Amino acid sequence: MSRQYVDAIMAAVVERNPAEEEFHQAAREVAECVCSVVDKRSEYARARILERMVEPERQIMFRVPWVDDDGDVRVNRGFRVEFNSAIGPYKGGLRFHPSVYLGIIKFLGFEQVFKNALTTTPIGGGKGGSDFDPKGKSDGEVMRFCQSFMNELYRHIGPDTDVPAGDIGVGAREIGYMFGQYRKITNTFTGVLTGKGIGWGGSLVRTEATGYGLVYFVTRMLEAAGQSWEGKRVAVSGSGNVAIYATQKLQELGAKVIAMSDSGGYVVDEDGIKLDTVRRIKEVERGRISEYADEHQSAEFTPGHRGIWTVPCDVALPSATQNEIDTEQAESLVENGCGFIGEGANMPTTSDAVDLLLDAGVVIGPAKAANAGGVATSALEMTQNSMRLNWSFAEVDNKLRTIMNDIYDQCTAAAEEFGQAGNLVAGANIAGFVKVADAMLAQGVV
Ligand code: NDP
Ligand code: 2IT
């Protein structure tokens, strides 16, 4: 029954969503992991829970016209996919990157549903973005684009309806411009976006949360194997928000980060990455990681971003983008003795690579669980906005740590209950699925 069930669901997904490979990949992973649950609990099959879950509640696509610094009119495409609101308002980031199309936003929105369920906070799942490329654009161009994007998005979102945040290419600057435009159009000051500035409704720790949460989660993976961070060699791909704050926490805990990257290539610094340099280049100057090697003699830059996975490491934290680890990279990680992977990025490992790594005994902390600290802290930002109160850094950080521990425990318990002890990939999918499935069952066919 299981195999047929997955095949039937996936045939329908592929037919209804042609040429959206990333979405097919994300849907197949969940379907394969939860079919044993559906086998045991026939009420899920009868109510067609999984069939409903793979169909977004609402998909919005819109034109985003804006004027560049030369006075030329440009046109981009905007997206917001509101996937599932069974356990709370749609919640999830906005991605601005030239590769964005409906299939990427759908894979991200679909995964967000299960991730958000794991956080223990009451948020549904959604995702949005645009094929706009902020790289090389002036602040004025980014502002005009964000304003035009919000001129349409505002009518679909709201603090109790849908609460966007950042993702690739959307950080504090973009959230500021979008929040300003929302406030201007609607004449309301509400928690409609998260990742806001600290002086205007933001939460302490939100900036650091995904990276810190990732490290808290992998700490539990290490402890379960009787190990600690002390002396561990770690490769962290990317050099954006997630990578930077994961590295900061790793260094605090005694690990040695020896490599980071961006889409142009990777740097190896056997003396340990100097994070101050990375932060200046990336957060202040909006430059390239290759510039790091110009400043540090101990470092070497190599073009090609996937090359980072040939660098020998004990722990790998892919924190750049989807499918950055294919079987070739996975083989090289295994050969070089990497024992643990914590997914900072969403779906950074291809399905074949996941199978290869699990077979080789590598422990994988899957994205839905390991990078959930960001959205969990967004939910804490929403709570503070509702209360019109601000918590201290330590308070939010403690809550984040508790949430990451809870997520780890949910994954291990679900994996064990369904006969896959130790497999956190299966555990995350099952635990997230059951929570949303039960809410959908209770609320009827809507
Ligand atoms: P940023 O935009 O801050 O940084 C992205 C980093 O990844 C940059 O170094 C970028 O390099 C690199 N990168 C992006 N796209 C590609 C690509 N196609 N190929 C190679 N390298 C690439 O984004 P974040 O740090 O916020 O996001 C990183 C990952 O973490 C994403 O997968 C995101 O979905 C996920 N994530 C983010 C959360 C958050 O709170 N921000 C929460 C949970 C997950 P370059 O500058 O050269 O493009
Ligand atoms: O992938 C993610 O979880 C995010 N980009 C963060 C979403 C959020 O709403 O904070």
Short mmCIF file of C-alpha atoms in Angstrom, two decimals, residues 102-370:
data_model
loop_
_atom_site.label_atom_id
_atom_site.label_comp_id
_atom_site.label_asym_id
_atom_site.label_seq_id
_atom_site.Cartn_x
_atom_site.Cartn_y
_atom_site.Cartn_z
CA LEU A 102 6.98 29.38 -8.65
CA GLY A 103 8.60 25.96 -8.10
CA ILE A 104 11.18 27.34 -5.66
CA ILE A 105 8.63 29.34 -3.68
CA LYS A 106 6.37 26.27 -3.51
CA PHE A 107 9.10 23.96 -2.24
CA LEU A 108 10.02 26.52 0.39
CA GLY A 109 6.39 27.14 1.40
CA PHE A 110 5.65 23.42 1.60
CA GLU A 111 8.65 22.71 3.84
CA GLN A 112 7.80 25.74 5.95
CA VAL A 113 4.48 24.12 6.97
CA PHE A 114 6.22 21.19 8.70
CA LYS A 115 9.09 23.28 10.05
CA ASN A 116 6.74 25.77 11.64
CA ALA A 117 4.72 22.93 13.18
CA LEU A 118 7.90 21.64 14.84
CA THR A 119 8.67 25.00 16.47
CA THR A 120 5.88 24.48 19.06
CA THR A 121 4.62 28.00 18.19
CA PRO A 122 1.21 28.62 16.50
CA ILE A 123 2.21 29.47 12.93
CA GLY A 124 1.13 28.10 9.56
CA GLY A 125 3.36 27.99 6.49
CA GLY A 126 3.92 30.22 3.48
CA LYS A 127 6.72 31.70 1.39
CA GLY A 128 7.19 34.43 -1.15
CA GLY A 129 9.70 36.43 -3.08
CA SER A 130 10.76 37.69 -6.46
CA ASP A 131 13.24 37.08 -9.27
CA PHE A 132 14.64 40.55 -8.46
CA ASP A 133 18.42 40.50 -7.87
CA PRO A 134 19.46 42.97 -5.14
CA LYS A 135 23.16 42.43 -6.00
CA GLY A 136 24.74 45.50 -7.53
CA LYS A 137 21.60 47.62 -7.04
CA SER A 138 21.74 50.98 -5.26
CA ASP A 139 19.83 51.52 -2.00
CA GLY A 140 17.42 53.73 -3.96
CA GLU A 141 16.72 50.98 -6.49
CA VAL A 142 16.19 48.40 -3.73
CA MET A 143 13.82 50.82 -1.95
CA ARG A 144 11.76 51.48 -5.08
CA PHE A 145 11.55 47.77 -5.83
CA CYS A 146 10.48 46.94 -2.24
CA GLN A 147 7.83 49.67 -2.31
CA SER A 148 6.39 48.40 -5.58
CA PHE A 149 6.45 44.81 -4.27
CA MET A 150 4.51 45.89 -1.18
CA ASN A 151 2.03 47.92 -3.26
CA GLU A 152 0.56 44.56 -4.24
CA LEU A 153 1.56 42.28 -1.36
CA TYR A 154 -0.07 44.45 1.34
CA ARG A 155 -3.61 43.37 0.38
CA HIS A 156 -2.79 39.70 1.02
CA ILE A 157 -0.96 39.89 4.37
CA GLY A 158 -1.70 40.99 7.92
CA PRO A 159 -0.61 40.22 11.50
CA ASP A 160 -3.33 37.54 11.87
CA THR A 161 -3.34 36.42 8.23
CA ASP A 162 0.16 36.13 6.78
CA VAL A 163 3.43 37.42 8.25
CA PRO A 164 6.44 37.46 5.87
CA ALA A 165 10.10 37.81 6.89
CA GLY A 166 13.56 37.55 5.28
CA ASP A 167 15.32 34.80 3.35
CA ILE A 168 18.05 34.91 0.67
CA GLY A 169 18.51 38.51 -0.50
CA VAL A 170 16.07 39.92 2.05
CA GLY A 171 17.64 41.28 5.22
CA ALA A 172 17.19 44.25 7.55
CA ARG A 173 17.35 46.82 4.71
CA GLU A 174 14.63 45.19 2.60
CA ILE A 175 12.37 44.47 5.60
CA GLY A 176 12.68 48.17 6.54
CA TYR A 177 11.59 49.42 3.13
CA MET A 178 8.72 46.94 2.92
CA PHE A 179 7.52 47.69 6.45
CA GLY A 180 7.62 51.43 5.76
CA GLN A 181 5.49 51.03 2.65
CA TYR A 182 2.97 48.74 4.40
CA ARG A 183 2.62 51.26 7.24
CA LYS A 184 2.15 54.11 4.76
CA ILE A 185 -0.48 52.32 2.64
CA THR A 186 -2.54 50.86 5.49
CA ASN A 187 -2.03 53.56 8.12
CA THR A 188 -1.37 50.87 10.74
CA PHE A 189 1.67 49.96 12.80
CA THR A 190 1.44 46.19 13.33
CA GLY A 191 3.62 43.12 13.47
CA VAL A 192 2.96 42.32 9.81
CA LEU A 193 6.60 41.47 9.06
CA THR A 194 9.29 39.95 11.28
CA GLY A 195 12.99 40.70 11.25
CA LYS A 196 12.16 44.34 11.95
CA GLY A 197 14.74 46.74 13.43
CA ILE A 198 15.10 46.70 17.22
CA GLY A 199 13.87 50.29 17.55
CA TRP A 200 10.63 49.66 15.60
CA GLY A 201 9.11 46.37 16.67
CA GLY A 202 11.92 43.90 16.07
CA SER A 203 13.05 41.22 18.50
CA LEU A 204 16.52 40.81 19.96
CA VAL A 205 18.15 37.57 18.73
CA ARG A 206 16.08 37.38 15.49
CA THR A 207 19.17 38.36 13.46
CA GLU A 208 21.27 35.62 15.08
CA ALA A 209 18.47 33.08 15.55
CA THR A 210 18.78 30.76 12.54
CA GLY A 211 22.54 30.34 12.94
CA TYR A 212 22.43 30.05 16.74
CA GLY A 213 19.49 27.63 16.59
CA LEU A 214 21.31 25.49 14.03
CA VAL A 215 24.30 25.17 16.35
CA TYR A 216 22.06 24.39 19.37
CA PHE A 217 20.44 21.62 17.33
CA VAL A 218 23.71 20.11 16.12
CA THR A 219 25.02 20.27 19.70
CA ARG A 220 22.32 17.74 20.60
CA MET A 221 23.36 15.54 17.64
CA LEU A 222 26.96 15.59 18.88
CA GLU A 223 25.95 14.90 22.50
CA ALA A 224 23.88 11.90 21.41
CA ALA A 225 27.09 10.51 19.88
CA GLY A 226 29.08 11.29 23.05
CA GLN A 227 30.93 14.18 21.40
CA SER A 228 31.28 17.97 21.80
CA TRP A 229 32.32 20.99 19.70
CA GLU A 230 35.76 21.23 21.30
CA GLY A 231 38.37 21.07 18.53
CA LYS A 232 35.89 20.18 15.78
CA ARG A 233 36.72 21.33 12.24
CA VAL A 234 33.61 22.82 10.68
CA ALA A 235 32.87 23.90 7.09
CA VAL A 236 30.01 26.42 6.78
CA SER A 237 28.81 27.19 3.27
CA GLY A 238 27.43 30.61 2.42
CA SER A 239 28.48 33.83 4.14
CA GLY A 240 25.08 35.42 4.66
CA ASN A 241 22.83 35.71 7.68
CA VAL A 242 22.67 32.01 8.59
CA ALA A 243 26.35 31.24 7.96
CA ILE A 244 27.67 34.28 9.84
CA TYR A 245 25.74 33.71 13.07
CA ALA A 246 26.28 29.94 13.01
CA THR A 247 30.01 30.67 12.79
CA GLN A 248 29.82 33.18 15.65
CA LYS A 249 28.18 30.61 17.95
CA LEU A 250 30.54 27.82 16.83
CA GLN A 251 33.58 29.91 17.69
CA GLU A 252 32.08 30.77 21.08
CA LEU A 253 31.69 27.02 21.75
CA GLY A 254 35.27 26.12 20.83
CA ALA A 255 34.82 24.76 17.31
CA LYS A 256 37.13 25.80 14.46
CA VAL A 257 35.42 27.08 11.31
CA ILE A 258 37.93 26.52 8.52
CA ALA A 259 35.88 27.34 5.42
CA MET A 260 33.08 29.63 4.20
CA SER A 261 31.77 30.45 0.72
CA ASP A 262 29.48 32.46 -1.53
CA SER A 263 28.17 31.79 -5.02
CA GLY A 264 31.59 32.71 -6.46
CA GLY A 265 33.69 30.19 -4.53
CA TYR A 266 35.08 29.31 -1.12
CA VAL A 267 37.85 30.37 1.23
CA VAL A 268 39.82 28.02 3.47
CA ASP A 269 41.65 29.49 6.46
CA GLU A 270 43.42 26.78 8.44
CA ASP A 271 44.01 29.29 11.27
CA GLY A 272 40.25 29.63 11.62
CA ILE A 273 37.95 32.08 9.82
CA LYS A 274 38.18 35.66 11.19
CA LEU A 275 34.51 36.49 11.43
CA ASP A 276 35.04 40.26 11.83
CA THR A 277 36.51 40.34 8.32
CA VAL A 278 33.64 38.30 6.86
CA ARG A 279 31.06 40.52 8.56
CA ARG A 280 32.66 43.73 7.28
CA ILE A 281 32.95 42.40 3.71
CA LYS A 282 29.44 40.91 3.64
CA GLU A 283 27.29 43.01 6.00
CA VAL A 284 28.85 46.44 5.51
CA GLU A 285 30.55 46.49 2.10
CA ARG A 286 28.24 43.93 0.41
CA GLY A 287 31.39 42.46 -1.19
CA ARG A 288 32.61 39.00 -2.21
CA ILE A 289 34.13 36.24 -0.05
CA SER A 290 37.19 36.18 -2.37
CA GLU A 291 38.20 39.52 -0.79
CA TYR A 292 38.79 37.67 2.49
CA ALA A 293 41.84 35.95 0.98
CA ASP A 294 43.26 39.33 -0.08
CA GLU A 295 43.37 40.32 3.59
CA HIS A 296 44.56 37.11 5.30
CA GLN A 297 47.74 35.31 4.23
CA SER A 298 46.60 32.12 5.95
CA ALA A 299 43.60 31.93 3.61
CA GLU A 300 43.14 30.66 0.09
CA PHE A 301 40.23 31.34 -2.28
CA THR A 302 39.07 28.77 -4.86
CA PRO A 303 36.34 29.53 -7.42
CA GLY A 304 33.25 27.26 -7.54
CA HIS A 305 30.94 27.22 -4.51
CA ARG A 306 30.43 23.44 -4.29
CA GLY A 307 34.19 22.94 -3.85
CA ILE A 308 33.80 23.73 -0.15
CA TRP A 309 32.60 20.15 0.37
CA THR A 310 36.03 18.78 -0.65
CA VAL A 311 37.58 20.46 2.40
CA PRO A 312 38.10 17.86 5.16
CA CYS A 313 35.81 18.61 8.12
CA ASP A 314 34.18 16.84 11.07
CA VAL A 315 30.91 18.76 10.76
CA ALA A 316 29.37 20.35 7.65
CA LEU A 317 26.76 23.12 7.90
CA PRO A 318 25.38 23.81 4.40
CA SER A 319 23.92 27.31 4.82
CA ALA A 320 23.73 28.75 1.30
CA THR A 321 21.07 27.26 -0.97
CA GLN A 322 19.06 24.23 -2.15
CA ASN A 323 20.78 21.15 -3.61
CA GLU A 324 24.29 22.40 -2.91
CA ILE A 325 25.27 18.87 -1.80
CA ASP A 326 24.80 16.29 -4.56
CA THR A 327 26.10 12.70 -4.45
CA GLU A 328 29.56 13.84 -5.59
CA GLN A 329 29.87 16.27 -2.68
CA ALA A 330 28.33 13.72 -0.30
CA GLU A 331 30.90 11.10 -1.32
CA SER A 332 33.72 13.49 -0.73
CA LEU A 333 32.35 14.45 2.72
CA VAL A 334 32.12 10.76 3.68
CA GLU A 335 35.64 9.99 2.35
CA ASN A 336 37.05 12.88 4.36
CA GLY A 337 35.48 11.62 7.60
CA CYS A 338 32.62 14.10 8.07
CA GLY A 339 30.25 12.58 10.65
CA PHE A 340 27.56 15.25 11.05
CA ILE A 341 25.58 17.52 8.75
CA GLY A 342 23.37 20.33 10.04
CA GLU A 343 21.22 21.87 7.33
CA GLY A 344 21.16 25.66 7.76
CA ALA A 345 19.84 26.15 4.22
CA ASN A 346 16.49 24.78 3.06
CA MET A 347 16.82 21.44 1.22
CA PRO A 348 20.60 21.82 0.70
CA THR A 349 21.05 18.06 0.14
CA THR A 350 19.62 16.20 -2.88
CA SER A 351 17.51 13.10 -2.16
CA ASP A 352 20.18 10.73 -3.49
CA ALA A 353 22.81 12.47 -1.38
CA VAL A 354 20.64 12.13 1.75
CA ASP A 355 20.33 8.37 1.11
CA LEU A 356 24.06 8.05 0.51
CA LEU A 357 24.94 9.95 3.69
CA LEU A 358 22.47 8.07 5.90
CA ASP A 359 23.75 4.73 4.54
CA ALA A 360 27.30 5.82 5.37
CA GLY A 361 26.26 6.52 8.97
CA VAL A 362 26.45 10.33 8.76
CA VAL A 363 24.00 11.97 11.18
CA ILE A 364 21.83 14.55 9.35
CA GLY A 365 20.02 17.35 11.12
CA PRO A 366 17.37 18.13 8.46
CA ALA A 367 16.52 21.71 7.51
CA LYS A 368 12.92 21.56 8.77
CA ALA A 369 14.28 20.96 12.25
CA ALA A 370 17.81 22.35 12.32
#
